[in-house]
């Protein structure tokens, strides 16, 4: 939606006559709107055997399963309208929120979180690097 608004603003400005500065500004609006509309097609969270990739409007960010300690849901905002923001906590303690899949629906966010947690649990079950080593009690 935002990309369309900027794109239409750019096209409308370029159609009208103007000086070089206004043409540059409207061309910039058109390019920005095109970029936003293009990236919006790829927004979301990709969960695969390698880990999690969040595709946002800017850059994508990938996190390997072995780096993830746990997944969480964070409710933001006050009053009756709160956005629910899924994310992960890395082994280093850093929190990585997934802005691209934030939702006003707690149920939708919980479904995404369940998929994320089950994929992480499946990885932990088969990855020898992530399996905690039992301490040797023999002395």
PDB file of C-alpha atoms in Angstrom, residues 4-134:
ATOM      1  CA  UNK A   4       1.750   2.162  -4.327  1.00  0.00           C
ATOM      2  CA  UNK A   5       1.197   5.611  -2.811  1.00  0.00           C
ATOM      3  CA  UNK A   6       4.815   6.643  -3.392  1.00  0.00           C
ATOM      4  CA  UNK A   7       4.797   5.115  -6.864  1.00  0.00           C
ATOM      5  CA  UNK A   8       1.643   6.993  -7.876  1.00  0.00           C
ATOM      6  CA  UNK A   9       3.038  10.208  -6.419  1.00  0.00           C
ATOM      7  CA  UNK A  10       6.188   9.736  -8.486  1.00  0.00           C
ATOM      8  CA  UNK A  11       4.292   8.987 -11.696  1.00  0.00           C
ATOM      9  CA  UNK A  12       1.944  11.950 -11.193  1.00  0.00           C
ATOM     10  CA  UNK A  13       4.869  14.269 -10.564  1.00  0.00           C
ATOM     11  CA  UNK A  14       6.792  13.056 -13.588  1.00  0.00           C
ATOM     12  CA  UNK A  15       3.780  13.515 -15.865  1.00  0.00           C
ATOM     13  CA  UNK A  16       3.472  17.179 -14.852  1.00  0.00           C
ATOM     14  CA  UNK A  17       5.986  19.629 -16.216  1.00  0.00           C
ATOM     15  CA  UNK A  18       8.641  20.830 -13.817  1.00  0.00           C
ATOM     16  CA  UNK A  19      12.237  21.778 -13.325  1.00  0.00           C
ATOM     17  CA  UNK A  20      15.130  19.351 -12.923  1.00  0.00           C
ATOM     18  CA  UNK A  21      14.896  19.326  -9.109  1.00  0.00           C
ATOM     19  CA  UNK A  22      11.225  18.343  -9.052  1.00  0.00           C
ATOM     20  CA  UNK A  23      11.844  15.663 -11.682  1.00  0.00           C
ATOM     21  CA  UNK A  24      14.629  14.228  -9.511  1.00  0.00           C
ATOM     22  CA  UNK A  25      12.399  14.260  -6.421  1.00  0.00           C
ATOM     23  CA  UNK A  26       9.497  12.570  -8.202  1.00  0.00           C
ATOM     24  CA  UNK A  27      11.824  10.023  -9.795  1.00  0.00           C
ATOM     25  CA  UNK A  28      13.112   9.257  -6.297  1.00  0.00           C
ATOM     26  CA  UNK A  29       9.529   8.801  -5.058  1.00  0.00           C
ATOM     27  CA  UNK A  30       8.836   6.453  -7.963  1.00  0.00           C
ATOM     28  CA  UNK A  31      11.982   4.411  -7.275  1.00  0.00           C
ATOM     29  CA  UNK A  32      11.252   4.254  -3.534  1.00  0.00           C
ATOM     30  CA  UNK A  33       7.648   3.206  -4.153  1.00  0.00           C
ATOM     31  CA  UNK A  34       8.778   0.536  -6.607  1.00  0.00           C
ATOM     32  CA  UNK A  35      11.315  -0.821  -4.105  1.00  0.00           C
ATOM     33  CA  UNK A  36       8.754  -0.973  -1.272  1.00  0.00           C
ATOM     34  CA  UNK A  37       6.163  -2.655  -3.522  1.00  0.00           C
ATOM     35  CA  UNK A  38       8.775  -5.184  -4.716  1.00  0.00           C
ATOM     36  CA  UNK A  39      10.041  -6.057  -1.212  1.00  0.00           C
ATOM     37  CA  UNK A  40       6.482  -6.319   0.136  1.00  0.00           C
ATOM     38  CA  UNK A  41       6.008  -9.353  -2.102  1.00  0.00           C
ATOM     39  CA  UNK A  42       8.691 -11.196  -0.149  1.00  0.00           C
ATOM     40  CA  UNK A  43       7.876 -10.168   3.447  1.00  0.00           C
ATOM     41  CA  UNK A  44       7.639 -12.878   6.022  1.00  0.00           C
ATOM     42  CA  UNK A  45       9.462 -15.562   7.889  1.00  0.00           C
ATOM     43  CA  UNK A  46      11.044 -18.553   6.195  1.00  0.00           C
ATOM     44  CA  UNK A  47      11.605 -21.599   8.374  1.00  0.00           C
ATOM     45  CA  UNK A  48      13.771 -24.363   6.924  1.00  0.00           C
ATOM     46  CA  UNK A  49      16.358 -26.937   7.999  1.00  0.00           C
ATOM     47  CA  UNK A  50      19.118 -24.312   8.163  1.00  0.00           C
ATOM     48  CA  UNK A  51      17.282 -21.937  10.477  1.00  0.00           C
ATOM     49  CA  UNK A  52      15.037 -18.916  10.268  1.00  0.00           C
ATOM     50  CA  UNK A  53      15.171 -16.109   7.705  1.00  0.00           C
ATOM     51  CA  UNK A  54      13.175 -12.937   8.247  1.00  0.00           C
ATOM     52  CA  UNK A  55      12.552 -11.058   5.035  1.00  0.00           C
ATOM     53  CA  UNK A  56      11.725  -7.434   5.837  1.00  0.00           C
ATOM     54  CA  UNK A  57      11.401  -4.260   3.808  1.00  0.00           C
ATOM     55  CA  UNK A  58      15.078  -3.470   4.205  1.00  0.00           C
ATOM     56  CA  UNK A  59      17.430  -6.418   4.423  1.00  0.00           C
ATOM     57  CA  UNK A  60      16.832 -10.053   5.227  1.00  0.00           C
ATOM     58  CA  UNK A  61      18.296 -11.583   8.368  1.00  0.00           C
ATOM     59  CA  UNK A  62      19.078 -15.271   8.827  1.00  0.00           C
ATOM     60  CA  UNK A  63      19.600 -17.036  12.131  1.00  0.00           C
ATOM     61  CA  UNK A  64      20.871 -20.626  12.263  1.00  0.00           C
ATOM     62  CA  UNK A  65      19.075 -23.083  14.542  1.00  0.00           C
ATOM     63  CA  UNK A  66      22.238 -23.677  16.562  1.00  0.00           C
ATOM     64  CA  UNK A  67      22.323 -19.971  17.515  1.00  0.00           C
ATOM     65  CA  UNK A  68      18.755 -19.952  18.902  1.00  0.00           C
ATOM     66  CA  UNK A  69      18.152 -20.603  22.596  1.00  0.00           C
ATOM     67  CA  UNK A  70      14.361 -20.029  22.663  1.00  0.00           C
ATOM     68  CA  UNK A  71      11.451 -18.346  20.906  1.00  0.00           C
ATOM     69  CA  UNK A  72       9.156 -15.775  22.512  1.00  0.00           C
ATOM     70  CA  UNK A  73       6.070 -13.645  21.932  1.00  0.00           C
ATOM     71  CA  UNK A  74       6.068 -10.007  23.006  1.00  0.00           C
ATOM     72  CA  UNK A  75       2.876  -7.945  23.240  1.00  0.00           C
ATOM     73  CA  UNK A  76       3.462  -4.270  22.475  1.00  0.00           C
ATOM     74  CA  UNK A  77       1.166  -1.328  22.926  1.00  0.00           C
ATOM     75  CA  UNK A  78      -1.451  -0.447  25.473  1.00  0.00           C
ATOM     76  CA  UNK A  79      -5.187  -0.714  25.578  1.00  0.00           C
ATOM     77  CA  UNK A  80      -7.363  -2.983  23.476  1.00  0.00           C
ATOM     78  CA  UNK A  81      -5.094  -2.818  20.406  1.00  0.00           C
ATOM     79  CA  UNK A  82      -1.779  -4.554  20.976  1.00  0.00           C
ATOM     80  CA  UNK A  83       0.568  -5.905  18.379  1.00  0.00           C
ATOM     81  CA  UNK A  84       2.128  -9.272  19.053  1.00  0.00           C
ATOM     82  CA  UNK A  85       5.752  -9.554  18.026  1.00  0.00           C
ATOM     83  CA  UNK A  86       7.342 -13.008  17.739  1.00  0.00           C
ATOM     84  CA  UNK A  87      11.094 -13.320  18.118  1.00  0.00           C
ATOM     85  CA  UNK A  88      13.962 -15.484  19.279  1.00  0.00           C
ATOM     86  CA  UNK A  89      16.588 -15.240  21.979  1.00  0.00           C
ATOM     87  CA  UNK A  90      20.061 -16.185  20.805  1.00  0.00           C
ATOM     88  CA  UNK A  91      22.509 -18.198  22.881  1.00  0.00           C
ATOM     89  CA  UNK A  92      24.406 -14.935  23.464  1.00  0.00           C
ATOM     90  CA  UNK A  93      21.290 -13.487  25.136  1.00  0.00           C
ATOM     91  CA  UNK A  94      20.493 -11.076  22.282  1.00  0.00           C
ATOM     92  CA  UNK A  95      16.809 -10.795  21.439  1.00  0.00           C
ATOM     93  CA  UNK A  96      15.909 -10.804  17.735  1.00  0.00           C
ATOM     94  CA  UNK A  97      12.338  -9.624  17.117  1.00  0.00           C
ATOM     95  CA  UNK A  98      10.721 -10.563  13.820  1.00  0.00           C
ATOM     96  CA  UNK A  99       9.098  -7.260  12.777  1.00  0.00           C
ATOM     97  CA  UNK A 100       7.977  -8.649   9.412  1.00  0.00           C
ATOM     98  CA  UNK A 101       5.485 -11.045  11.024  1.00  0.00           C
ATOM     99  CA  UNK A 102       4.145  -8.820  13.804  1.00  0.00           C
ATOM    100  CA  UNK A 103       0.381  -9.108  14.041  1.00  0.00           C
ATOM    101  CA  UNK A 104      -2.596  -7.631  15.852  1.00  0.00           C
ATOM    102  CA  UNK A 105      -4.041 -11.146  16.070  1.00  0.00           C
ATOM    103  CA  UNK A 106      -2.683 -13.110  19.004  1.00  0.00           C
ATOM    104  CA  UNK A 107      -3.976 -16.321  17.428  1.00  0.00           C
ATOM    105  CA  UNK A 108      -2.080 -15.733  14.163  1.00  0.00           C
ATOM    106  CA  UNK A 109       1.088 -14.865  16.065  1.00  0.00           C
ATOM    107  CA  UNK A 110       0.695 -17.975  18.239  1.00  0.00           C
ATOM    108  CA  UNK A 111       0.344 -20.181  15.141  1.00  0.00           C
ATOM    109  CA  UNK A 112       3.575 -18.763  13.726  1.00  0.00           C
ATOM    110  CA  UNK A 113       5.257 -19.231  17.092  1.00  0.00           C
ATOM    111  CA  UNK A 114       4.103 -22.864  17.307  1.00  0.00           C
ATOM    112  CA  UNK A 115       5.599 -23.563  13.864  1.00  0.00           C
ATOM    113  CA  UNK A 116       8.843 -21.886  14.902  1.00  0.00           C
ATOM    114  CA  UNK A 117       9.057 -23.779  18.201  1.00  0.00           C
ATOM    115  CA  UNK A 118       8.287 -27.155  16.646  1.00  0.00           C
ATOM    116  CA  UNK A 119      10.940 -26.661  13.945  1.00  0.00           C
ATOM    117  CA  UNK A 120      13.455 -25.626  16.615  1.00  0.00           C
ATOM    118  CA  UNK A 121      12.576 -28.675  18.735  1.00  0.00           C
ATOM    119  CA  UNK A 122      13.024 -30.937  15.695  1.00  0.00           C
ATOM    120  CA  UNK A 123      16.469 -29.430  15.116  1.00  0.00           C
ATOM    121  CA  UNK A 124      17.477 -29.866  18.760  1.00  0.00           C
ATOM    122  CA  UNK A 125      16.490 -33.544  18.613  1.00  0.00           C
ATOM    123  CA  UNK A 126      18.922 -34.332  15.786  1.00  0.00           C
ATOM    124  CA  UNK A 127      21.772 -31.815  16.156  1.00  0.00           C
ATOM    125  CA  UNK A 128      24.757 -33.158  18.118  1.00  0.00           C
ATOM    126  CA  UNK A 129      26.211 -29.650  18.502  1.00  0.00           C
ATOM    127  CA  UNK A 130      23.056 -28.402  20.242  1.00  0.00           C
ATOM    128  CA  UNK A 131      22.471 -31.439  22.453  1.00  0.00           C
ATOM    129  CA  UNK A 132      23.569 -30.697  26.006  1.00  0.00           C
ATOM    130  CA  UNK A 133      26.370 -33.009  27.093  1.00  0.00           C
ATOM    131  CA  UNK A 134      25.640 -34.937  30.276  1.00  0.00           C
TER     132      UNK A 134
END
